[in-house]
Coordinates of C-alpha atoms in Angstrom, one line a residue:
X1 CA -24.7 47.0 56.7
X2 CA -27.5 43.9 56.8
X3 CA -25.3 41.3 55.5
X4 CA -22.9 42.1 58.4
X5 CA -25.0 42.3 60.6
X6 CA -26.9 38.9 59.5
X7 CA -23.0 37.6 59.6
X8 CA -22.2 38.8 63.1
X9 CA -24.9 37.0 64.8
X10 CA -24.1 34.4 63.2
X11 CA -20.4 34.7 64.2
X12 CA -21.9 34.8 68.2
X13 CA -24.4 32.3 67.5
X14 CA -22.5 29.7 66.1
X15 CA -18.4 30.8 65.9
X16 CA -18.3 30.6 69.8
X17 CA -19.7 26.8 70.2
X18 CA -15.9 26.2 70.6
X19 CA -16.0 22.4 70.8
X20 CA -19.5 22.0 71.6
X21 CA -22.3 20.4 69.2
X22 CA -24.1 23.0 67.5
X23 CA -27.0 20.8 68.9
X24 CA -27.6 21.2 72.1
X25 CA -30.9 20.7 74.4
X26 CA -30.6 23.9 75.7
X27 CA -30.2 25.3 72.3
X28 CA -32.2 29.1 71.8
X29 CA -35.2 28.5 69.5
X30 CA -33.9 31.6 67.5
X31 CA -31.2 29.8 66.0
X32 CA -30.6 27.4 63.6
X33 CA -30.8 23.5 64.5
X34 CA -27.0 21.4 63.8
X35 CA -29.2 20.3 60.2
X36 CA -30.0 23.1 58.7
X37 CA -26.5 25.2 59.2
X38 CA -25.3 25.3 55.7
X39 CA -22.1 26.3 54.3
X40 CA -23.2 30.0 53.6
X41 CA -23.5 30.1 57.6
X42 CA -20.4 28.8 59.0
X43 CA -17.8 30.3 56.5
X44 CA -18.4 34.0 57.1
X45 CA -18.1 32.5 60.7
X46 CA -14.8 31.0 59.9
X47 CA -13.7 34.1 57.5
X48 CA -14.2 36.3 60.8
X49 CA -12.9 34.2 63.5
X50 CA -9.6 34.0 61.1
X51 CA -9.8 37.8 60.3
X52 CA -9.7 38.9 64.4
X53 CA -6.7 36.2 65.6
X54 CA -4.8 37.0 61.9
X55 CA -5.8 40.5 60.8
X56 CA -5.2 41.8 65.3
X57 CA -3.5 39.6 67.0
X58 CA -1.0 37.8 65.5
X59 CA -0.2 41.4 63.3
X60 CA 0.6 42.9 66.6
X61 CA 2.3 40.1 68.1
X62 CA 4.6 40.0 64.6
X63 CA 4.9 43.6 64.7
X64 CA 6.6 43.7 68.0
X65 CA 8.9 40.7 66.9
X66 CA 9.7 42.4 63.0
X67 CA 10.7 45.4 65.1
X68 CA 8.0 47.5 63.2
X69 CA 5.9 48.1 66.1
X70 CA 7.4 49.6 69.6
X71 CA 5.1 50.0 73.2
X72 CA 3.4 53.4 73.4
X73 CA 4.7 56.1 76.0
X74 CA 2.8 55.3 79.4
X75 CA 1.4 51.8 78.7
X76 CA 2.8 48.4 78.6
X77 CA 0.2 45.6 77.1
X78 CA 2.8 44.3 75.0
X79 CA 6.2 45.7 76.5
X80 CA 6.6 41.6 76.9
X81 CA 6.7 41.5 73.2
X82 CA 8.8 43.8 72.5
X83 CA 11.2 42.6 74.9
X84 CA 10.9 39.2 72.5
X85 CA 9.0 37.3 75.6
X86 CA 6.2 35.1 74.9
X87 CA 4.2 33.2 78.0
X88 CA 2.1 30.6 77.2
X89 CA -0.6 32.6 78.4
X90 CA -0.8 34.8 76.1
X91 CA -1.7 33.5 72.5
X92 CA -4.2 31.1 73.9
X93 CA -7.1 33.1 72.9
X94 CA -6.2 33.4 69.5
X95 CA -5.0 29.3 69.2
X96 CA -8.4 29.3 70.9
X97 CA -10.1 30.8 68.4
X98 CA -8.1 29.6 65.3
X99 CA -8.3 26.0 66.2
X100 CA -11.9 25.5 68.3
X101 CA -13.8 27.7 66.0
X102 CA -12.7 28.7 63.0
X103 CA -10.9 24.9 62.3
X104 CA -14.1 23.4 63.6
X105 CA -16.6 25.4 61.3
X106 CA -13.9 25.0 58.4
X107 CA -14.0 21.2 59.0
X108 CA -18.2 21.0 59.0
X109 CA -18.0 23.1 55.8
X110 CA -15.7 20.0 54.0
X111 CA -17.6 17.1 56.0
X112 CA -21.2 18.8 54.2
X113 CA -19.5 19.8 50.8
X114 CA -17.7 16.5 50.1
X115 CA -21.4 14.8 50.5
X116 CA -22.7 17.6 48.2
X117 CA -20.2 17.4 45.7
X118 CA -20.0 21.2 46.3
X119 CA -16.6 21.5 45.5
X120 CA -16.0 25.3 45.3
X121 CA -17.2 25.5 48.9
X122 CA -14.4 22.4 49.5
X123 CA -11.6 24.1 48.4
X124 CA -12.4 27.1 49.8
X125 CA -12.8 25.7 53.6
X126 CA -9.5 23.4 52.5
X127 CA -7.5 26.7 51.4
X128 CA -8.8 28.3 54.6
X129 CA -8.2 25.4 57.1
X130 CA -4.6 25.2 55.3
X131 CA -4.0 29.0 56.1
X132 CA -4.6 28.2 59.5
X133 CA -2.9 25.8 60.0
X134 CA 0.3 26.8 58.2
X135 CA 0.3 29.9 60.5
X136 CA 0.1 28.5 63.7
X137 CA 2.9 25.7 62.7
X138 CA 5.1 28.6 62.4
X139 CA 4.2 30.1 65.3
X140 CA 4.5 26.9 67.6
X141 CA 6.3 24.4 65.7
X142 CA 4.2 21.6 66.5
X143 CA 0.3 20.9 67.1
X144 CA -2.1 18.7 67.1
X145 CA -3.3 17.9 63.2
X146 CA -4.1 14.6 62.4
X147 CA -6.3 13.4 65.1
X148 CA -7.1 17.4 66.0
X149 CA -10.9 17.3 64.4
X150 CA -11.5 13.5 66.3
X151 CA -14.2 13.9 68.8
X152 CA -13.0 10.4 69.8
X153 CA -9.6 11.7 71.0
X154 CA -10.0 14.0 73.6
X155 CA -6.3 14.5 74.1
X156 CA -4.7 14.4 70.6
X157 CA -1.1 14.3 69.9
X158 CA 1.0 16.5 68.3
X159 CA 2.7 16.7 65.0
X160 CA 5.9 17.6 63.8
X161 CA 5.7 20.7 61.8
X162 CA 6.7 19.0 58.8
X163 CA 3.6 16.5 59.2
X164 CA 1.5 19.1 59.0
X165 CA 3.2 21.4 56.1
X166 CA 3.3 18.3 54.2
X167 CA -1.0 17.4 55.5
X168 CA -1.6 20.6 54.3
X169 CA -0.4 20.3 50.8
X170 CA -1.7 17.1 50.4
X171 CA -5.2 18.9 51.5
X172 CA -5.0 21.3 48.7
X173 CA -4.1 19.1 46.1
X174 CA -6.7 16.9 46.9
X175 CA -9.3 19.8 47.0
X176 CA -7.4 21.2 43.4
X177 CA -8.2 18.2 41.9
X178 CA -11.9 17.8 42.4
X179 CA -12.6 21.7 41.5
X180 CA -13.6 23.3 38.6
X181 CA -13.1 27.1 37.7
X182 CA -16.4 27.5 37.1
X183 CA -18.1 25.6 40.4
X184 CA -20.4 28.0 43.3
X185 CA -18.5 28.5 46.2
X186 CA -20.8 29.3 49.2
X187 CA -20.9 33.0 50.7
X188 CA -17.8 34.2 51.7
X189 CA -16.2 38.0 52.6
X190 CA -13.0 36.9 51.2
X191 CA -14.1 36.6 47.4
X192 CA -18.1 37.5 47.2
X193 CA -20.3 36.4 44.3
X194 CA -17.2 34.9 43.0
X195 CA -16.6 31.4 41.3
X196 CA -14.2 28.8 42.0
X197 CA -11.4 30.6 40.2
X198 CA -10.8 32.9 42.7
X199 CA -10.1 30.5 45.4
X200 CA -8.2 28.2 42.9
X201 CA -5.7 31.1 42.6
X202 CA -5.2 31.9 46.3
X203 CA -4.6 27.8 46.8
X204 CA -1.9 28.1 44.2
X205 CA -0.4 30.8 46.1
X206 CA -0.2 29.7 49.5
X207 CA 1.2 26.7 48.0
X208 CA 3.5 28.6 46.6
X209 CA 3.9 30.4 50.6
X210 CA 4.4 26.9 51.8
X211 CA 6.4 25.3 49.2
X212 CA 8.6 28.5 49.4
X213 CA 8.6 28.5 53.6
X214 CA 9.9 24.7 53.8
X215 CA 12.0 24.7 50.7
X216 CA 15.3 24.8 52.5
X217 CA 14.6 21.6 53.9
X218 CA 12.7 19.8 52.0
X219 CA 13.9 18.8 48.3
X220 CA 11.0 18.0 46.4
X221 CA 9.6 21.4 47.4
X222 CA 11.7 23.2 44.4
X223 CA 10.1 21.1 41.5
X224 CA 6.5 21.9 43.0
X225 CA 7.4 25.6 43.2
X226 CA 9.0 25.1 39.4
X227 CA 5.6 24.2 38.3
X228 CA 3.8 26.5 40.1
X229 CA 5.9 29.7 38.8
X230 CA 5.6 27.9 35.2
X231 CA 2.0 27.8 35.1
X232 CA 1.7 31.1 36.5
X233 CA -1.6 30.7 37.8
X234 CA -1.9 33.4 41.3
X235 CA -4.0 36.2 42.1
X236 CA -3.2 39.1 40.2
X237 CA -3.9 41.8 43.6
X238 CA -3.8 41.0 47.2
X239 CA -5.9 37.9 48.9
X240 CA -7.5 40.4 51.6
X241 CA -10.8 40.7 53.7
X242 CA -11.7 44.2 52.0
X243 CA -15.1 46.2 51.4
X244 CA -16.5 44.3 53.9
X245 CA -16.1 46.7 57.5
X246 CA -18.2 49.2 58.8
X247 CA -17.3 52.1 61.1
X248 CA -19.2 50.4 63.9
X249 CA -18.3 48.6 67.2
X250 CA -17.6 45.0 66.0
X251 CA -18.0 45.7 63.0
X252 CA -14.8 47.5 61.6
X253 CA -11.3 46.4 61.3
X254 CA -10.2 44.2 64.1
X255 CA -7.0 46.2 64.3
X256 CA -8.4 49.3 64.3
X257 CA -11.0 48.5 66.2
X258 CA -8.3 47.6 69.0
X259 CA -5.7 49.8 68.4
X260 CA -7.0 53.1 66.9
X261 CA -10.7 53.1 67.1
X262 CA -13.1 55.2 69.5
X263 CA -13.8 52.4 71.3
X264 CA -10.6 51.2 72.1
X265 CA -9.4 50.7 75.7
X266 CA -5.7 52.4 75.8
X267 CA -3.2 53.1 73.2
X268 CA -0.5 50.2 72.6
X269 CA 1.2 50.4 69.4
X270 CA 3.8 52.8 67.9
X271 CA 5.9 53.0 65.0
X272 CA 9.3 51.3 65.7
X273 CA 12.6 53.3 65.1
X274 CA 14.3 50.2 63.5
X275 CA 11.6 50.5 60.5
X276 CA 11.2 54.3 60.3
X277 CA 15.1 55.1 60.3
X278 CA 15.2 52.3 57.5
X279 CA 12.3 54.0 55.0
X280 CA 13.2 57.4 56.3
X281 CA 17.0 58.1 55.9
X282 CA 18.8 61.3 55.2
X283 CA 18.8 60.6 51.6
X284 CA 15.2 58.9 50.8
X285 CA 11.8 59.3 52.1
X286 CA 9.7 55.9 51.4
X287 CA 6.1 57.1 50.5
X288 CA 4.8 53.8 51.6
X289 CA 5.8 55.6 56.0
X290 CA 3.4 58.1 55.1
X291 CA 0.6 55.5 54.1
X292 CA 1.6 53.1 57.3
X293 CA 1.7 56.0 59.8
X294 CA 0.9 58.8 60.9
X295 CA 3.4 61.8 61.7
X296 CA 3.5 62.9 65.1
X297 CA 2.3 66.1 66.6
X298 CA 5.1 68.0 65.0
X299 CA 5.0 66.5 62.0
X300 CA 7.6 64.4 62.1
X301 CA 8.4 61.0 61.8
X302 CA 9.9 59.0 65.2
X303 CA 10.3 55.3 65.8
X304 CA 10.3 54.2 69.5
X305 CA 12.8 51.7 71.1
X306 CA 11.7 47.9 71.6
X307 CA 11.5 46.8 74.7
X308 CA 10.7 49.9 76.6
X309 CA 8.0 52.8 76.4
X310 CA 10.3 55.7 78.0
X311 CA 7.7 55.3 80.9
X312 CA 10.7 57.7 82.5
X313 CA 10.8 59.6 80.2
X314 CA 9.8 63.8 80.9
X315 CA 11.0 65.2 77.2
X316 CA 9.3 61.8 74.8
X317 CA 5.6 61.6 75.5
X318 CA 3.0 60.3 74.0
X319 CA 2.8 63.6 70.7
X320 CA 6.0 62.9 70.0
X321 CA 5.7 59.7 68.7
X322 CA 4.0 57.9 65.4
X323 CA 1.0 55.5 65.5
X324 CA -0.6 53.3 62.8
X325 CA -2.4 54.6 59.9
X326 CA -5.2 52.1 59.4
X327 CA -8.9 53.4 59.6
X328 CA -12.0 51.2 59.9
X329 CA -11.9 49.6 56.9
X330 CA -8.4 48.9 56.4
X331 CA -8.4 45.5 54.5
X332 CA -7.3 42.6 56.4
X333 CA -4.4 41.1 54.6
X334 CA -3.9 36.8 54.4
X335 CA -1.8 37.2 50.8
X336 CA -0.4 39.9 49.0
X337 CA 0.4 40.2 45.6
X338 CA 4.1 41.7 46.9
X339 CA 4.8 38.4 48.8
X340 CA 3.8 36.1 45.9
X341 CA 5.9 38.4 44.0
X342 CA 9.2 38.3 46.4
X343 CA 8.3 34.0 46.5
X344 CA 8.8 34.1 42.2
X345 CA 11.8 36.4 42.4
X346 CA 13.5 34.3 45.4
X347 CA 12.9 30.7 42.7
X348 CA 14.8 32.2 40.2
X349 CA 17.3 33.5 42.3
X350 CA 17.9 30.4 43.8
X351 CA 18.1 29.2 39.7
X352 CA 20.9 32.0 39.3
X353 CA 18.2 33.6 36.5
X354 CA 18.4 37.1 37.7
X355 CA 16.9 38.8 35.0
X356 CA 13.7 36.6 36.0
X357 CA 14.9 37.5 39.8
X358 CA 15.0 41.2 39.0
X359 CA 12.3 41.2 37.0
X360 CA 9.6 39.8 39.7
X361 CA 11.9 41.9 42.8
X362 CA 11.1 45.0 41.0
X363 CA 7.3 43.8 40.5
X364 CA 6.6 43.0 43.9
X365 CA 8.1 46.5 45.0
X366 CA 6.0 47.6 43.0
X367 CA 3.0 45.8 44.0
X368 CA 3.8 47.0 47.7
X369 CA 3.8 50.6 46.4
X370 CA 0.0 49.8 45.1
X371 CA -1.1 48.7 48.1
X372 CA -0.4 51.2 50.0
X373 CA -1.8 53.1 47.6
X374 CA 1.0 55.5 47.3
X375 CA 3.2 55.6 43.8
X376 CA 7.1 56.1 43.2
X377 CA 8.1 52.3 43.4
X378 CA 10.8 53.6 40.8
X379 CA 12.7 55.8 43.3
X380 CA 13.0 53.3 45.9
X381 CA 14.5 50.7 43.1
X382 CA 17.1 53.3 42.7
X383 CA 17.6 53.6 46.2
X384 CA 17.6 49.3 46.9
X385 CA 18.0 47.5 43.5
X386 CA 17.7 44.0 43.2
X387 CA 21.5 42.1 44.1
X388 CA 22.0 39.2 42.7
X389 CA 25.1 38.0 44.4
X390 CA 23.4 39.2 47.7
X391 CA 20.0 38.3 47.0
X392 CA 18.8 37.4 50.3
X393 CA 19.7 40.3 51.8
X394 CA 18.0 42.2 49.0
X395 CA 14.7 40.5 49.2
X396 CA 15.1 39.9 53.1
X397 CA 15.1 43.6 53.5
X398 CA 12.6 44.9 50.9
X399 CA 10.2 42.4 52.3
X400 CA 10.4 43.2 55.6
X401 CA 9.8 47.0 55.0
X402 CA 7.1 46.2 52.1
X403 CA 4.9 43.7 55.5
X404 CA 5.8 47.1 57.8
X405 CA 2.2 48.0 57.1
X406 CA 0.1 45.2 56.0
X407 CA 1.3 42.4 58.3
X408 CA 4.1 42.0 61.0
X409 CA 3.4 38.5 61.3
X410 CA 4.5 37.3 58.1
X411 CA 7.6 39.8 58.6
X412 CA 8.7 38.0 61.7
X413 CA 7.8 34.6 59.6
X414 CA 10.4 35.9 57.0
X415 CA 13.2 37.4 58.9
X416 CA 13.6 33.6 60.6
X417 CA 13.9 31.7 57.1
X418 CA 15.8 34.5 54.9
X419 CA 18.0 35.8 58.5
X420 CA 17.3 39.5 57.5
X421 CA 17.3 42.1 58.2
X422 CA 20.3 41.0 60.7
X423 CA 21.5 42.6 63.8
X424 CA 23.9 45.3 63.4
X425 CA 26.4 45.4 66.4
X426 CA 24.8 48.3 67.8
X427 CA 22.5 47.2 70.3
X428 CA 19.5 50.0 72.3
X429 CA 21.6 51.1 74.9
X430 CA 23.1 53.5 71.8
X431 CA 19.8 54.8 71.5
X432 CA 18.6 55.0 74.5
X433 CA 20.1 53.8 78.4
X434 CA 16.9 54.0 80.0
X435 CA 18.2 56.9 82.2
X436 CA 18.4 60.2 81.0
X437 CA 16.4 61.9 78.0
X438 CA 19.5 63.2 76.1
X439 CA 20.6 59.8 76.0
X440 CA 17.8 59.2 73.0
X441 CA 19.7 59.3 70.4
X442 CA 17.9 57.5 66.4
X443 CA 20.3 58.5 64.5
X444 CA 23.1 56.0 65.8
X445 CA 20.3 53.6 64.2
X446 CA 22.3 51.6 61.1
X447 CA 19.2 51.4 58.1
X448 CA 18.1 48.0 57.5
X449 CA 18.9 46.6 60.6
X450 CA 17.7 44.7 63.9
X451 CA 18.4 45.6 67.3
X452 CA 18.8 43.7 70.3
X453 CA 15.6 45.4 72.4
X454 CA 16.4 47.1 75.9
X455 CA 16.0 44.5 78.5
X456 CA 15.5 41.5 76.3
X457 CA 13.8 38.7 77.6
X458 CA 16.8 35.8 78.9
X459 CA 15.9 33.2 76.9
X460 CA 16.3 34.6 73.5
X461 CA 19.6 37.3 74.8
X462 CA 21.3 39.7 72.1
X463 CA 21.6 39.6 68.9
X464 CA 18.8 36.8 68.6
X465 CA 14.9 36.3 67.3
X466 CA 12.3 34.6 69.1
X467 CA 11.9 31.3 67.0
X468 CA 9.4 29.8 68.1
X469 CA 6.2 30.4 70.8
X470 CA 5.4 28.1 74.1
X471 CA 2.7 25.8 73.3
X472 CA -0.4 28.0 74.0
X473 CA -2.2 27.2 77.7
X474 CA -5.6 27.0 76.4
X475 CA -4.0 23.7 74.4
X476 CA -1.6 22.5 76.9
X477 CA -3.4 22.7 79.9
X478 CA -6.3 20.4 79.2
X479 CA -3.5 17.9 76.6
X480 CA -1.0 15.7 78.8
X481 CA 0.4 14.9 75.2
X482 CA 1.5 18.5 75.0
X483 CA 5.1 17.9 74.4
X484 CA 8.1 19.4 76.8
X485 CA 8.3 23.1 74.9
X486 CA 11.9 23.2 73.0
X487 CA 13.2 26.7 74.0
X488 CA 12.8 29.8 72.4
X489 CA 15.9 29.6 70.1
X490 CA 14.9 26.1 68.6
X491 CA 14.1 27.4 64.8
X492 CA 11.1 25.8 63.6
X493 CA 11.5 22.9 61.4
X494 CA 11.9 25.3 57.8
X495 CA 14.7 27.6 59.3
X496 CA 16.7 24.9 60.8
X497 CA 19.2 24.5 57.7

């Protein structure tokens, strides 16, 4: 595709600058001087720096701690996160990313519309640049924000999560304000040759996200949601980088293109057991495994165990289990219409309204069901109604299976606030001790459940979630204000109630 492939060089001519001007006096003659980069450039730039951290790594990352991915039989790239360990090594490259390129390009796209008055292309980078930032806040709990963007401050301090929930808000109101439906936005992937509306929507809904996320904690967040729900005003699908991949090298779904593609390095991911015994049970089938995953070499449907890959293993290799269904051009989800659905249905349950409750619950499962482009909604709503009286549980769950596919990250977001799905008492050792083959034994697996993983990493120890990650090294490192990292069962600052 030409537009792509315009994009993509624009993504390596100008996305990787990191920190550095675009202006440089070694800068190539073939590209375009600091002046003339206009806001058509730098947020496809932005759009794909944010699709590869989002849409790859922090989906696989979130997989592993969801329990909806397990480590593939005879490698171990991410055996670490299934064993809930995080070093601050490893997300650097995608803080890296998020914050030097994507934020910067993000920022130059509000610095040029603000002058223009261009205030489509303003609340588009603000929406994006809140995304960001709300995601990495609940990865690391605190980061720099406020003085983040100062080229004066070299080493800029770090802000309380809360700071930056409540920044961000602040952001989009302000960017709400100035818009009109009707106003340009410059060219995008997310919502091409659309007008403002679009992105107006998607602002109102990850409000909505971050009103919901914090609400536990904050008091004034539950009138701001109450207006939100009132005026009704979200995307009626999924917020999702779609129709815009090609099956090409670099050019095709950043997950596949890791994961499943032909130019992949090694097989990683598997289906987890945790999330198939839960949609496959002896008594319902959930249509939405069969869109997720694929079946293994018999046919069959088998979850592996978190924190291992059976690398002793002589009866379980690598046929036997169940891999990930995406192709190259899989969309890339930031927002579904599920999610904004399960956020309505979790106000009203909180306002004891559960008719309203029951009526959004079922619409989001439903909203699920079309995304994975599978139907029977209606015979999983027989098999998990919506609870009233138990309503986190009931949401907890149906969220966390209805993300299985789409986006771990948001799962593992989820499962920290809401506290399920919990941990039954029957921890790996019952499905597996490591040892001996015939000790592999799913069906001592309790539906709808966690398990503590086999060999779990010390500081987060049975029964627990990874809360929060180490500040990443590509921050830290070159920050003396980085501050001392809390622990791995410190909640960050919305699940702490």
């Amino acid at each position: 595709m030409k537009k792509l492939a315009i994009i993509s060089a624009i993504i390596l001519g100008l996305g990787t600058t990191s920190c550095d001007s675009y202006l440089d006096i070694n800068q190539d003659p073939n590209s375009p001087a600091e002046k003339d980069v206009t806001s058509s450039m730098l947020l496809p730039a932005a759009e794909m720096n944010l699709a590869d951290s989002y849409g790859n790594y922090l989906r696989i990352v979130g997989g592993y701690l969801s329990e909806h991915y397990a480590q593939y039989f005879g490698t171990s790239n991410y055996i670490d996160y299934s064993q809930f360990q995080m070093k601050a090594t490893r997300p650097s490259s995608c803080y890296q990313q998020l914050n030097s390129r994507a934020l910067k390009s993000l920022e130059s796209i509000r610095q040029k519309s603000e002058t223009a008055e261009d205030w489509g292309s303003y609340l588009a980078a603000t929406t994006l640049r809140a995304f960001i930032y709300q995601a990495l806040v609940d990865a690391f709990g605190e980061l720099p924000y406020t003085e983040a963007m100062d080229a004066s401050i070299p080493q800029p301090k770090y802000d309380e999560g809360n700071v930056i929930y409540a920044g961000i808000l602040k952001e989009l109101d302000d960017a709400l304000a100035k818009v009109s439906p009707t106003d340009a936005v410059a060219q995008n992937f997310l919502f091409p040759g659309e007008n403002a509306t679009a992105w107006i929507q998607f602002a109102k809904a990850l409000k909505l996200k971050i009103l919901t996320r914090e609400s536990g904690v904050v008091s004034e967040a539950n009138s701001q949601i109450a207006a939100l729900v009132s005026e009704n005003d979200f995307p009626a699908g999924d917020v999702a980088f779609a129709g815009c991949w090609a099956n090409e090298q670099y050019q095709a779904n950043p997950f596949y293109s890791e994961e499943l593609s032909p130019w992949k390095s090694q097989d990683n991911v598997i289906a987890n057991l945790a999330i198939v015994g839960t949609m496959q049970t002896s008594a319902y089938t959930d249509p939405r495994l069969a869109a997720w995953f694929k079946p293994n070499d018999k046919g069959e449907y088998t979850g592996g165990i978190s924190g291992t890959n059976f690398s002793t293993s002589t009866a379980y290799k690598a046929a036997y289990w169940c891999r990930p269904a995406d192709t190259y051009n899989t969309p890339v989800q930031l927002l579904s219409r599920a999610e904004v659905e399960f956020f309505i249905a979790e106000y009203y349950a909180k306002q004891n309204n559960a008719a309203q409750a029951q009526a959004h619950y079922n619409a989001a499962i439903e909203a699920s069901f079309a995304t994975a482009g599978v139907s029977g909604a209606e015979g999983y709503l027989a098999q998990r109604p919506y609870n009233q009286s138990n309503w986190k549980e009931c949401i907890g769950i149906s969220k966390w299976i209805a993300l299985a596919g789409i986006n771990g990250y948001e799962a593992w977001c989820e499962m920290r606030r809401l506290d399920y799905p919990a941990f039954s008492e029957t921890n790996d050792k019952a499905f597996y001790d490591g040892e001996k083959d015939s000790s592999y034994a799913p069906d001592n697996y309790k539906p709808g459940t966690l398990y503590t993983p086999y060999m779990v990493d010390g500081g987060v120890g049975p029964g627990k979630l990874l809360e929060r990650w180490p500040y990443a090294e590509s921050s830290s490192a070159r920050n003396s204000n980085t501050p001392k990292f809390k622990g791995f069962l410190t909640p960050i600052f919305w699940a702490a109630n």
